[in-house]
Coordinates of C-alpha atoms and ligand atoms in Angstrom, one line a residue:
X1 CA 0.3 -22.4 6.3
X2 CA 1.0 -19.1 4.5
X3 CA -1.8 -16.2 5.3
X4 CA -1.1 -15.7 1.2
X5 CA -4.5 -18.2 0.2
X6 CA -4.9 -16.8 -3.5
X7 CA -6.5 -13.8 -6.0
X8 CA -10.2 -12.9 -6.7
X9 CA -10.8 -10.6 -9.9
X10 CA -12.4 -7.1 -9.7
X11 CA -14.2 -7.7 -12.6
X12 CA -15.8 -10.8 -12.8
X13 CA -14.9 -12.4 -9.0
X14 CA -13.5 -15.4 -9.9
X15 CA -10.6 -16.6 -7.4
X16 CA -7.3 -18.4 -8.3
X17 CA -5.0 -20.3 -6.3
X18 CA -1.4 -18.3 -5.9
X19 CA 0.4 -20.5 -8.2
X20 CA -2.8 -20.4 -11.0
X21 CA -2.1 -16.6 -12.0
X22 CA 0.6 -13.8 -12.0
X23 CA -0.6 -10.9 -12.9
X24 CA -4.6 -10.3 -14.1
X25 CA -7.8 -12.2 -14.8
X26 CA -6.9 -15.0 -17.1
X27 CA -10.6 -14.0 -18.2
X28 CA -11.1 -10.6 -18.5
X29 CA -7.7 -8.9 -18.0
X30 CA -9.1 -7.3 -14.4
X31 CA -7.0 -6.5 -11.7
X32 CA -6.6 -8.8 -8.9
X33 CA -7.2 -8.2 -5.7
X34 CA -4.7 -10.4 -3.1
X35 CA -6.8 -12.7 -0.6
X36 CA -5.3 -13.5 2.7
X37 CA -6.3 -15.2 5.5
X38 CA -8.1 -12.8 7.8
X39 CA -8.8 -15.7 10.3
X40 CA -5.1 -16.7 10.8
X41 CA -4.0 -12.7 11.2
X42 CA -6.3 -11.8 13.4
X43 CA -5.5 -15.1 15.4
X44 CA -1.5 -14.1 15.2
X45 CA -1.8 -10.4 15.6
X46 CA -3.2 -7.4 17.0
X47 CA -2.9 -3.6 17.0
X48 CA -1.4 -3.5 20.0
X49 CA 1.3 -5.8 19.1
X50 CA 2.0 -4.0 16.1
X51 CA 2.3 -0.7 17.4
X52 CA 4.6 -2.3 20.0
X53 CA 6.9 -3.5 17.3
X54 CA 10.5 -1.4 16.9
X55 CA 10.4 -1.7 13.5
X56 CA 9.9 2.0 11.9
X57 CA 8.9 0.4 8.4
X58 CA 5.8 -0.9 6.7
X59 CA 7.4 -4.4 7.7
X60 CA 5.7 -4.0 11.0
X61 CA 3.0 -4.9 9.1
X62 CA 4.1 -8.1 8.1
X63 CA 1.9 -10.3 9.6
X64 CA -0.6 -8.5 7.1
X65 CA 0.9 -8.7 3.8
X66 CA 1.1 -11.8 1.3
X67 CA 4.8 -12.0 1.2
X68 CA 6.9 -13.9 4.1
X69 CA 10.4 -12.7 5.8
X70 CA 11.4 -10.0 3.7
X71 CA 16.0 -10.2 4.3
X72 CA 17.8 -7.4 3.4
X73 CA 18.0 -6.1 7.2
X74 CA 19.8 -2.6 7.2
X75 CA 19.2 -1.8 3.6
X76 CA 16.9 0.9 2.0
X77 CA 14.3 -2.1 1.6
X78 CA 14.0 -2.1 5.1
X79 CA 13.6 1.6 5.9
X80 CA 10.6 2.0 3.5
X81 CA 7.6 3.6 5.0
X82 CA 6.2 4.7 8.2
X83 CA 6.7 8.1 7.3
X84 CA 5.6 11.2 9.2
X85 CA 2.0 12.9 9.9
X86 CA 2.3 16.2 10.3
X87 CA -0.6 19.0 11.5
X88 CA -0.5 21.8 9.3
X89 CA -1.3 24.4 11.3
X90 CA -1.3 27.4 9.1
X91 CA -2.7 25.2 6.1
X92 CA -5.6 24.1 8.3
X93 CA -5.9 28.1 9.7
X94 CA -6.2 29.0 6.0
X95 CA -8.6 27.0 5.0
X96 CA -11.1 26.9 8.1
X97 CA -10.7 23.6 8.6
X98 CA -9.8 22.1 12.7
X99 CA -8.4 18.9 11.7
X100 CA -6.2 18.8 9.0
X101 CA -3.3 16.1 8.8
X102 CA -0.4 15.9 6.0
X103 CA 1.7 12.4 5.7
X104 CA 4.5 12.9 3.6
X105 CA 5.5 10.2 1.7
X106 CA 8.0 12.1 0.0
X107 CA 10.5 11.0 2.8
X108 CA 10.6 7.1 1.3
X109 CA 14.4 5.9 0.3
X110 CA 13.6 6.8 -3.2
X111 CA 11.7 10.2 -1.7
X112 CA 8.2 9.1 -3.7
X113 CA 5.2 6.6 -2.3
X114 CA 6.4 4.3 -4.9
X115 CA 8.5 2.3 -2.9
X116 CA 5.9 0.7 -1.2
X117 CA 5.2 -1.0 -3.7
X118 CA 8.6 -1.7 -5.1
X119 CA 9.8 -3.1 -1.9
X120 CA 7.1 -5.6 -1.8
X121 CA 7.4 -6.7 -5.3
X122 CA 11.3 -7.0 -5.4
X123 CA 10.3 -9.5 -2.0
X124 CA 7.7 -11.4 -4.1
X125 CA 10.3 -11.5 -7.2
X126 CA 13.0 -13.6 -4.9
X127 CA 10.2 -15.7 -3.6
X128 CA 9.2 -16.8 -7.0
X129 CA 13.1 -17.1 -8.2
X130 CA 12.3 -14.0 -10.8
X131 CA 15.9 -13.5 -12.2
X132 CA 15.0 -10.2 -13.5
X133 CA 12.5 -7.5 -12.8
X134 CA 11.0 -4.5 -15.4
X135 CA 8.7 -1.9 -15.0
X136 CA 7.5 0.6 -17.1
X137 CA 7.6 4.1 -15.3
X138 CA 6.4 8.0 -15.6
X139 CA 9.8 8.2 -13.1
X140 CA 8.9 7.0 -9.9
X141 CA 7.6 3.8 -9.9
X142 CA 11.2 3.2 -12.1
X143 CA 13.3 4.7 -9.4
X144 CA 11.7 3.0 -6.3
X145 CA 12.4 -0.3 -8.2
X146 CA 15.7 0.4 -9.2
X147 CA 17.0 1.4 -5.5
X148 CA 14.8 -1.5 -4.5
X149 CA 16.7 -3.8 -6.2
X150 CA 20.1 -2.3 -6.0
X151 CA 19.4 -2.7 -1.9
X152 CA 18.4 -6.6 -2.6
X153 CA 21.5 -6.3 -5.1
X154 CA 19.7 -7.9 -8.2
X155 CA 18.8 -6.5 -12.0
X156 CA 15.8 -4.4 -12.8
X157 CA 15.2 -2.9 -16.2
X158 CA 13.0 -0.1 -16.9
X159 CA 10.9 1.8 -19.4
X160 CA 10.3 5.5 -18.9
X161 CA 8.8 7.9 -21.3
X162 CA 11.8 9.9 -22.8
X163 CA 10.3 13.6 -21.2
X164 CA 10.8 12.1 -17.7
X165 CA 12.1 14.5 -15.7
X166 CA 15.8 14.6 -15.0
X167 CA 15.9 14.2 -11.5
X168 CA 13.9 11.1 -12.2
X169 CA 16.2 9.6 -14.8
X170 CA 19.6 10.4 -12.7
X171 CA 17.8 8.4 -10.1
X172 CA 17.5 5.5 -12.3
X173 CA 20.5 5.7 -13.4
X174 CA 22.4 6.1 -10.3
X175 CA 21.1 2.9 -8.8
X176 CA 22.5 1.1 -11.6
X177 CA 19.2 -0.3 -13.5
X178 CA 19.1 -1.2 -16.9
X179 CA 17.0 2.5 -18.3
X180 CA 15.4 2.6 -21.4
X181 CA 13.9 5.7 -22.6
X182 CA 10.7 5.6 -25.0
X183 CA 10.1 8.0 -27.7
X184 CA 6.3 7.8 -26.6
X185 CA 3.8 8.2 -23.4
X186 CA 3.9 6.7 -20.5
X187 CA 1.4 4.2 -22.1
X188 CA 3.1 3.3 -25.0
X189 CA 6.1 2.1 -22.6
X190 CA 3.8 -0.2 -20.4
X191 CA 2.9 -1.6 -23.3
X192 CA 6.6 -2.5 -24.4
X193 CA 7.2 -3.3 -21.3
X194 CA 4.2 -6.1 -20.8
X195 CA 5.3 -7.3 -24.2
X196 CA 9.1 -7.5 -23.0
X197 CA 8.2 -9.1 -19.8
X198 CA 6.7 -11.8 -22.2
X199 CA 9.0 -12.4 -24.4
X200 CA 12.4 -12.4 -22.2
X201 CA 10.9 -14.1 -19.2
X202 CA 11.4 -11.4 -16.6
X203 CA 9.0 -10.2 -13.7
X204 CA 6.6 -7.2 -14.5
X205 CA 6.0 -5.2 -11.9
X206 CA 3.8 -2.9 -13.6
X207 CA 1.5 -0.7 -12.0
X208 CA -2.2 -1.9 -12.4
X209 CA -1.1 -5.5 -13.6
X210 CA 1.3 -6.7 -10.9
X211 CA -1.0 -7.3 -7.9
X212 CA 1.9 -7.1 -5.3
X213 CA 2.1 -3.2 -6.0
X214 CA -1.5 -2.8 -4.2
X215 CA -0.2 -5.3 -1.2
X216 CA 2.7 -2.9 -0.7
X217 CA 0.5 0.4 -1.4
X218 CA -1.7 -0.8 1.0
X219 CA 0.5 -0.3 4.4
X220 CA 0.0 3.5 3.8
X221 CA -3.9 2.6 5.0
X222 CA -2.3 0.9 8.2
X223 CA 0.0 3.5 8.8
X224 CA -2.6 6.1 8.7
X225 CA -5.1 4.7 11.0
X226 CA -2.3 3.2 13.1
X227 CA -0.5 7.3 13.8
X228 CA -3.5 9.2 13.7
X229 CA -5.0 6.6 16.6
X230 CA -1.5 7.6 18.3
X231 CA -1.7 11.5 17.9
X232 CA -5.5 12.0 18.5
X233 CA -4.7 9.7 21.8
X234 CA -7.1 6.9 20.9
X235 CA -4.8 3.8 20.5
X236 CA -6.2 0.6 22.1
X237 CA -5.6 -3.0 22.4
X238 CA -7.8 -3.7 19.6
X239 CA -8.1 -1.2 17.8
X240 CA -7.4 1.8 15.4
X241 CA -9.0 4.7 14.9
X242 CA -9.2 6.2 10.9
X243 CA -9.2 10.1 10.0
X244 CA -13.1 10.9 8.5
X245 CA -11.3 11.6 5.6
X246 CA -8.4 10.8 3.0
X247 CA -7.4 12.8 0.0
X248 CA -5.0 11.3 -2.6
X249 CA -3.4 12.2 -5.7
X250 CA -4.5 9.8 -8.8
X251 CA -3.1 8.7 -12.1
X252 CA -3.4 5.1 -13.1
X253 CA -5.3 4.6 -9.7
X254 CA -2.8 2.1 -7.7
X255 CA -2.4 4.2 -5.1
X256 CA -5.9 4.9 -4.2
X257 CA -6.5 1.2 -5.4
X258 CA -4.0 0.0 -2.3
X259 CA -5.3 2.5 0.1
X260 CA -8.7 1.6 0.1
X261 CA -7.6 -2.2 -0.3
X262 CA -5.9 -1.7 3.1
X263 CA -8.5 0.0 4.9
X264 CA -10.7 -2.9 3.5
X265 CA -8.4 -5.1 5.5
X266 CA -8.5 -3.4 8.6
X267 CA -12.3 -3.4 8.5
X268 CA -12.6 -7.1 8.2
X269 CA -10.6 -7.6 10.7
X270 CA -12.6 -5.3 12.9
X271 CA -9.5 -3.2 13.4
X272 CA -11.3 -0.2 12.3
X273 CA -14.5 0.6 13.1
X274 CA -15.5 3.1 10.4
X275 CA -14.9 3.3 6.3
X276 CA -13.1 6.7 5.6
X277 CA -14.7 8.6 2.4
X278 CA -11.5 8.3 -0.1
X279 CA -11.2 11.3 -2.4
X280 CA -9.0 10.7 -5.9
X281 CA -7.9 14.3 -7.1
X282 CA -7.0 14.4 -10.7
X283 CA -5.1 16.8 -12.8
X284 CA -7.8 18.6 -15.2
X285 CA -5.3 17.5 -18.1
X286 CA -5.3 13.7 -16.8
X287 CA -8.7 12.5 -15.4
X288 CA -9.9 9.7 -17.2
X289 CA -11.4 8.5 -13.9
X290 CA -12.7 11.7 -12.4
X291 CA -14.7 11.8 -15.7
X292 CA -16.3 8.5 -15.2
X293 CA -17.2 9.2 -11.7
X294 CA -19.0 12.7 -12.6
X295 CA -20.8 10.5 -15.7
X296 CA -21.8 7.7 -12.7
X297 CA -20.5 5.1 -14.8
X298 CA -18.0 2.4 -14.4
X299 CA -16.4 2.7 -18.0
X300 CA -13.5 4.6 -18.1
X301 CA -12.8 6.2 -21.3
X302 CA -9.0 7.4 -22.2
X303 CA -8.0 10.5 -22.7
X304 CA -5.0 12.3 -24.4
X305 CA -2.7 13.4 -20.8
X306 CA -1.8 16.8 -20.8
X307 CA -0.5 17.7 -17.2
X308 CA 2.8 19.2 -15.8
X309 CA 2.3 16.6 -12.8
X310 CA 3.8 14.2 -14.5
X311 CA 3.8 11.1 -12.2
X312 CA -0.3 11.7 -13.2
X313 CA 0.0 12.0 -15.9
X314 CA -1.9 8.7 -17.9
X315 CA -4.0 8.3 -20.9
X316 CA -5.5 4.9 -20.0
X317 CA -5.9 4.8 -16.1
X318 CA -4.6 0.7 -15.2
X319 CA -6.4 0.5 -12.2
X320 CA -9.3 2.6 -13.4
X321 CA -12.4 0.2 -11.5
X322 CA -10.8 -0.3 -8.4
X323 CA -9.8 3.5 -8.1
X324 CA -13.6 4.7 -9.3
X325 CA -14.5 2.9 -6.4
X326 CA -12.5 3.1 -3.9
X327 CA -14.7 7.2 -3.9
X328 CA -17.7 5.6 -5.1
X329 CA -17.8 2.6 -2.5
X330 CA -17.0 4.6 0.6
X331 CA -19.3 8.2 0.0
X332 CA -16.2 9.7 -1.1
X333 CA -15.7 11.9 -4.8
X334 CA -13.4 12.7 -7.4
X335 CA -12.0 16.2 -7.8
X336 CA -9.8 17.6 -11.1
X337 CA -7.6 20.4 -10.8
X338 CA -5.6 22.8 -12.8
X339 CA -2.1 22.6 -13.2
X340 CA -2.1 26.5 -11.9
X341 CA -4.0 25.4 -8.9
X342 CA -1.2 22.5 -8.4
X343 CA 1.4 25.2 -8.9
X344 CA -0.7 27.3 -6.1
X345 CA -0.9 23.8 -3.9
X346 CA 2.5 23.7 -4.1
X347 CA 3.3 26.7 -2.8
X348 CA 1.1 26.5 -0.2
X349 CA 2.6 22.9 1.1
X350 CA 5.9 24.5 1.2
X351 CA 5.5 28.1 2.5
X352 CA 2.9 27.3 5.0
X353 CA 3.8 23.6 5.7
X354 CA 7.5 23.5 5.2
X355 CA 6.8 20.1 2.8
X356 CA 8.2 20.3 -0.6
X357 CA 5.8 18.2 -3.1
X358 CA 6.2 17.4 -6.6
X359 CA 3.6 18.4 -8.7
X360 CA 1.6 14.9 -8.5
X361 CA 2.3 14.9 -4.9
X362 CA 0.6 18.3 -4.4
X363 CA -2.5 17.4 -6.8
X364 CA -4.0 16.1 -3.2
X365 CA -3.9 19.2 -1.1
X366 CA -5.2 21.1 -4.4
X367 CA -7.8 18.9 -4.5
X368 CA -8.5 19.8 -0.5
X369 CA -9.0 23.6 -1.3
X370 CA -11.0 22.9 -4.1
X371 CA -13.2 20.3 -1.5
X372 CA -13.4 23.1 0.6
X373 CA -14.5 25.7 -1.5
X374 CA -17.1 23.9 -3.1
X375 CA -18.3 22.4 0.3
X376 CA -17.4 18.6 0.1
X377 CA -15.7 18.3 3.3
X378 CA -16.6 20.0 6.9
X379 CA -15.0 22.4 9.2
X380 CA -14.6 19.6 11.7
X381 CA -13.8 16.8 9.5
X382 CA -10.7 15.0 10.8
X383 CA -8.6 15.3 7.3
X384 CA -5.7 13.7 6.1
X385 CA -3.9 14.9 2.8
X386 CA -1.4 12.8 1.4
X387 CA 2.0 13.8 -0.5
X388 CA 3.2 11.3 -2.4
X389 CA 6.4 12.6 -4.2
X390 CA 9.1 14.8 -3.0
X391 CA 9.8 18.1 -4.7
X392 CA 13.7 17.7 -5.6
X393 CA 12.3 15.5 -8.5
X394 CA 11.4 17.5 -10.5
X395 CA 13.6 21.0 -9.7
X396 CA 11.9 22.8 -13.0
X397 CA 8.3 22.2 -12.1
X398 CA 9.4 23.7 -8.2
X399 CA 11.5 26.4 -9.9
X400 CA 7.8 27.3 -11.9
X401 CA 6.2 27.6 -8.7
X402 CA 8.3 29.1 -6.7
X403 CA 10.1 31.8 -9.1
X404 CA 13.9 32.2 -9.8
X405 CA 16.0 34.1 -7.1
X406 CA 17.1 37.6 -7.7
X407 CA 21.3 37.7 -8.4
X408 CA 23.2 41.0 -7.3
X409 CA 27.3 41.9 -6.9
X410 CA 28.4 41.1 -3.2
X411 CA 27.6 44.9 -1.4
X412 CA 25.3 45.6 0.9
X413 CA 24.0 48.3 -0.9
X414 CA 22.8 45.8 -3.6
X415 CA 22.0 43.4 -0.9
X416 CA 18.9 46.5 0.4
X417 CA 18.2 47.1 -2.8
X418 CA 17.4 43.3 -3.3
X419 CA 15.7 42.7 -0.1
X420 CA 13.7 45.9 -1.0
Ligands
PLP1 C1 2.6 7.3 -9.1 C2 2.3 8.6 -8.4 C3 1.0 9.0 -8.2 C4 -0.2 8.4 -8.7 O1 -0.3 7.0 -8.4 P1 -1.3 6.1 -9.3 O2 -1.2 4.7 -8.7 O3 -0.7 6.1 -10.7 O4 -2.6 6.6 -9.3 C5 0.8 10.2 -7.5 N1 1.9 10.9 -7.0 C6 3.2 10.5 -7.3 C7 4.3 11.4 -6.8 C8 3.4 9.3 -7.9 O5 4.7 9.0 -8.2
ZN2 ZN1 -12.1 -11.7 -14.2

């Protein structure tokens, strides 16, 4: 019997069968959340056995995800994941905070968080005999799929607005997927590309609409409780041990969606003990949701996105609900930043950290110092900030931040000059 038993809506809590639905609420249109067999896992597995296993992934967490033996041993598929926690301690000095962690998911295959999910979807694609596979994409979410499926060696097509940045769209190109550029948003492409899906019969692995992106998204939970039980020294038999705190960037609200989904998973299984609060950070250009959470309601309204972190960068959030309450469900918040204070974050990350972040991948630790200043989190809060893009994606957002470099003619004279 597969652990995989079916779906259950966010909005309106009907369940399906696996074979009933693909992709939302037949209904409503509201994201489905995967239901597995918590019985069956927590008869076949353990913590302990898990952090025993060699396998430096988030396929060590197979026994926990709706998708059976993924193949593709010693490809990029397999290397996705179970990336490193770091303790910042300059960052942490700064700020006045003890505890402060930093997992930086900009060290994936395709060097963003996005492969998580692209990894897991490209599995689900071969189980269900999907020929082809499409996403729509601000950038990442594109290039995770495409060097996901250039590892499992079959065709993915996708649809990125056409003011992607470069570093993105070489990455797409370079792993050989079909690339379409939009004269448009980012929404105006998911929208094609929903549409496409439809009409040609391939799989969407859209973000917010494919359900296996929040299954894949999810591992970053288990990771986090599964490290930070090994570096705080509390790793049992039984059990994990979860930071007080996670702060996360947020644009459609997958991310947060599959974090919180994850820890959710642990908790039933009484893996974890205790709910972290989950903060979404938003830029101040792009925060459809942080907007709904200050008005305390659960309709999210769209806005016209106007951020320099592009990756979140989104007019209609797609996973809107389960991102409000993934902060509203666990005594967590919502926080919107400026793009100067992400230039500021990022910065910080790399000077005082030595992590470069893309813009969207800063927006957390912005959304930390803002936290801190207006009191949200405590000097003894076990932290945990999450990066979720490297910086060489986007080399004119870093070259913003950092400043160009001063150019002389090769004397040393000019050289003390320089150096001042
Ligand atoms: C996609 C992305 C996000 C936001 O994820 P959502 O699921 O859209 O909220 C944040 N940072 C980076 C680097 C991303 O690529
Ligand atoms: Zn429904």
């Amino acid at each position: 019997m597969s652990k995989f038993r079916g779906y259950c809506c966010s909005v309106c809590g009907k369940e399906y069968t696996p074979d009933e639905v693909t992709y939302t609420c037949p209904a409503d249109g509201g994201n489905l959340d995967v239901l597995l067999d918590m019985e069956q896992i927590r008869a076949q597995t353990s913590p302990g056995q898990i952090n025993a296993s060699r396998d430096g992934s988030i396929w060590r967490y197979l026994p926990l995800l709706p998708v059976g033996d993924p193949g593709h041993e010693n490809t990029p598929l397999r290397a996705v994941g179970w990336t490193p926690v770091f303790r910042p301690a300059k960052l942490a000095s700064n700020l006045g905070l003890k505890n402060l962690w930093l997992k930086d998911d900009g060290r994936n295959p395709t060097a963003s968080f996005k492969d998580r999910a692209s990894a897991v979807t490209v599995v689900r694609a071969e189980e269900i005999g999907a020929e082809v596979v499409i996403t729509a994409s601000t950038g990442n979410a594109g290039a995770a799929l495409a060097g996901m499926a250039a590892a499992a060696q079959r065709p993915a097509v996708i649809l990125a607005p056409k003011t992607a940045p470069q570093g993105k769209v070489a990455q797409l190109l370079m792993f050989g997927a079909r690339v379409i550029l939009v004269d448009g948003t980012y929404d105006d492409a998911f929208d094609l590309t929903l549409e496409a899906a439809d009409a040609l019969g391939w799989y969407c692995r859209n973000t917010g609409y494919n359900p296996f992106t929040a299954e894949g998204k999810k591992t970053v939970a288990f990771e986090i409780c599964e490290q930070f039980s090994m570096l705080t020294g509390q790793l049992k038999e039984n059990e994990w041990v979860a930071p007080d705190v996670i702060f996360v960037s947020v644009g459609d609200g997958n991310i947060i969606s599959g974090l919180y989904k994850g820890l959710k998973d642990l908790v039933e299984l009484g893996w974890i003990k205790k709910m972290p609060r989950i903060m979404g950070v938003q830029a101040e250009g792009s925060s459809a949701i942080y907007n709904a959470f200050t008005a305390g309601t659960e309709d999210i309204e769209p806005v016209r996105a106007t951020t320099m972190a592009d990756s979140i960068s989104v007019d209609l959030p797609r996973d809107g609900l389960r991102a409000l309450r993934a902060a509203t469900q666990t005594g967590g918040a919502y926080i919107q930043v400026t793009d100067d204070a992400i230039l500021d974050a990022m910065r910080a990350l790399g000077r005082d950290a030595a992590v470069f972040a893309e813009p969207a991948g800063a927006t957390s630790y912005a959304g930390l110092v803002k936290a801190v200043a207006e009191s949200l989190v405590k000097a003894d809060d076990q932290i945990l900030v999450l990066n979720t893009g490297n910086g060489l994606k986007d080399v004119r957002a870093a070259l913003e931040a950092a400043g160009e470099a001063k150019v002389i003619k090769p004397g040393l004279d000019e050289l003390k000059a320089a150096l001042g």
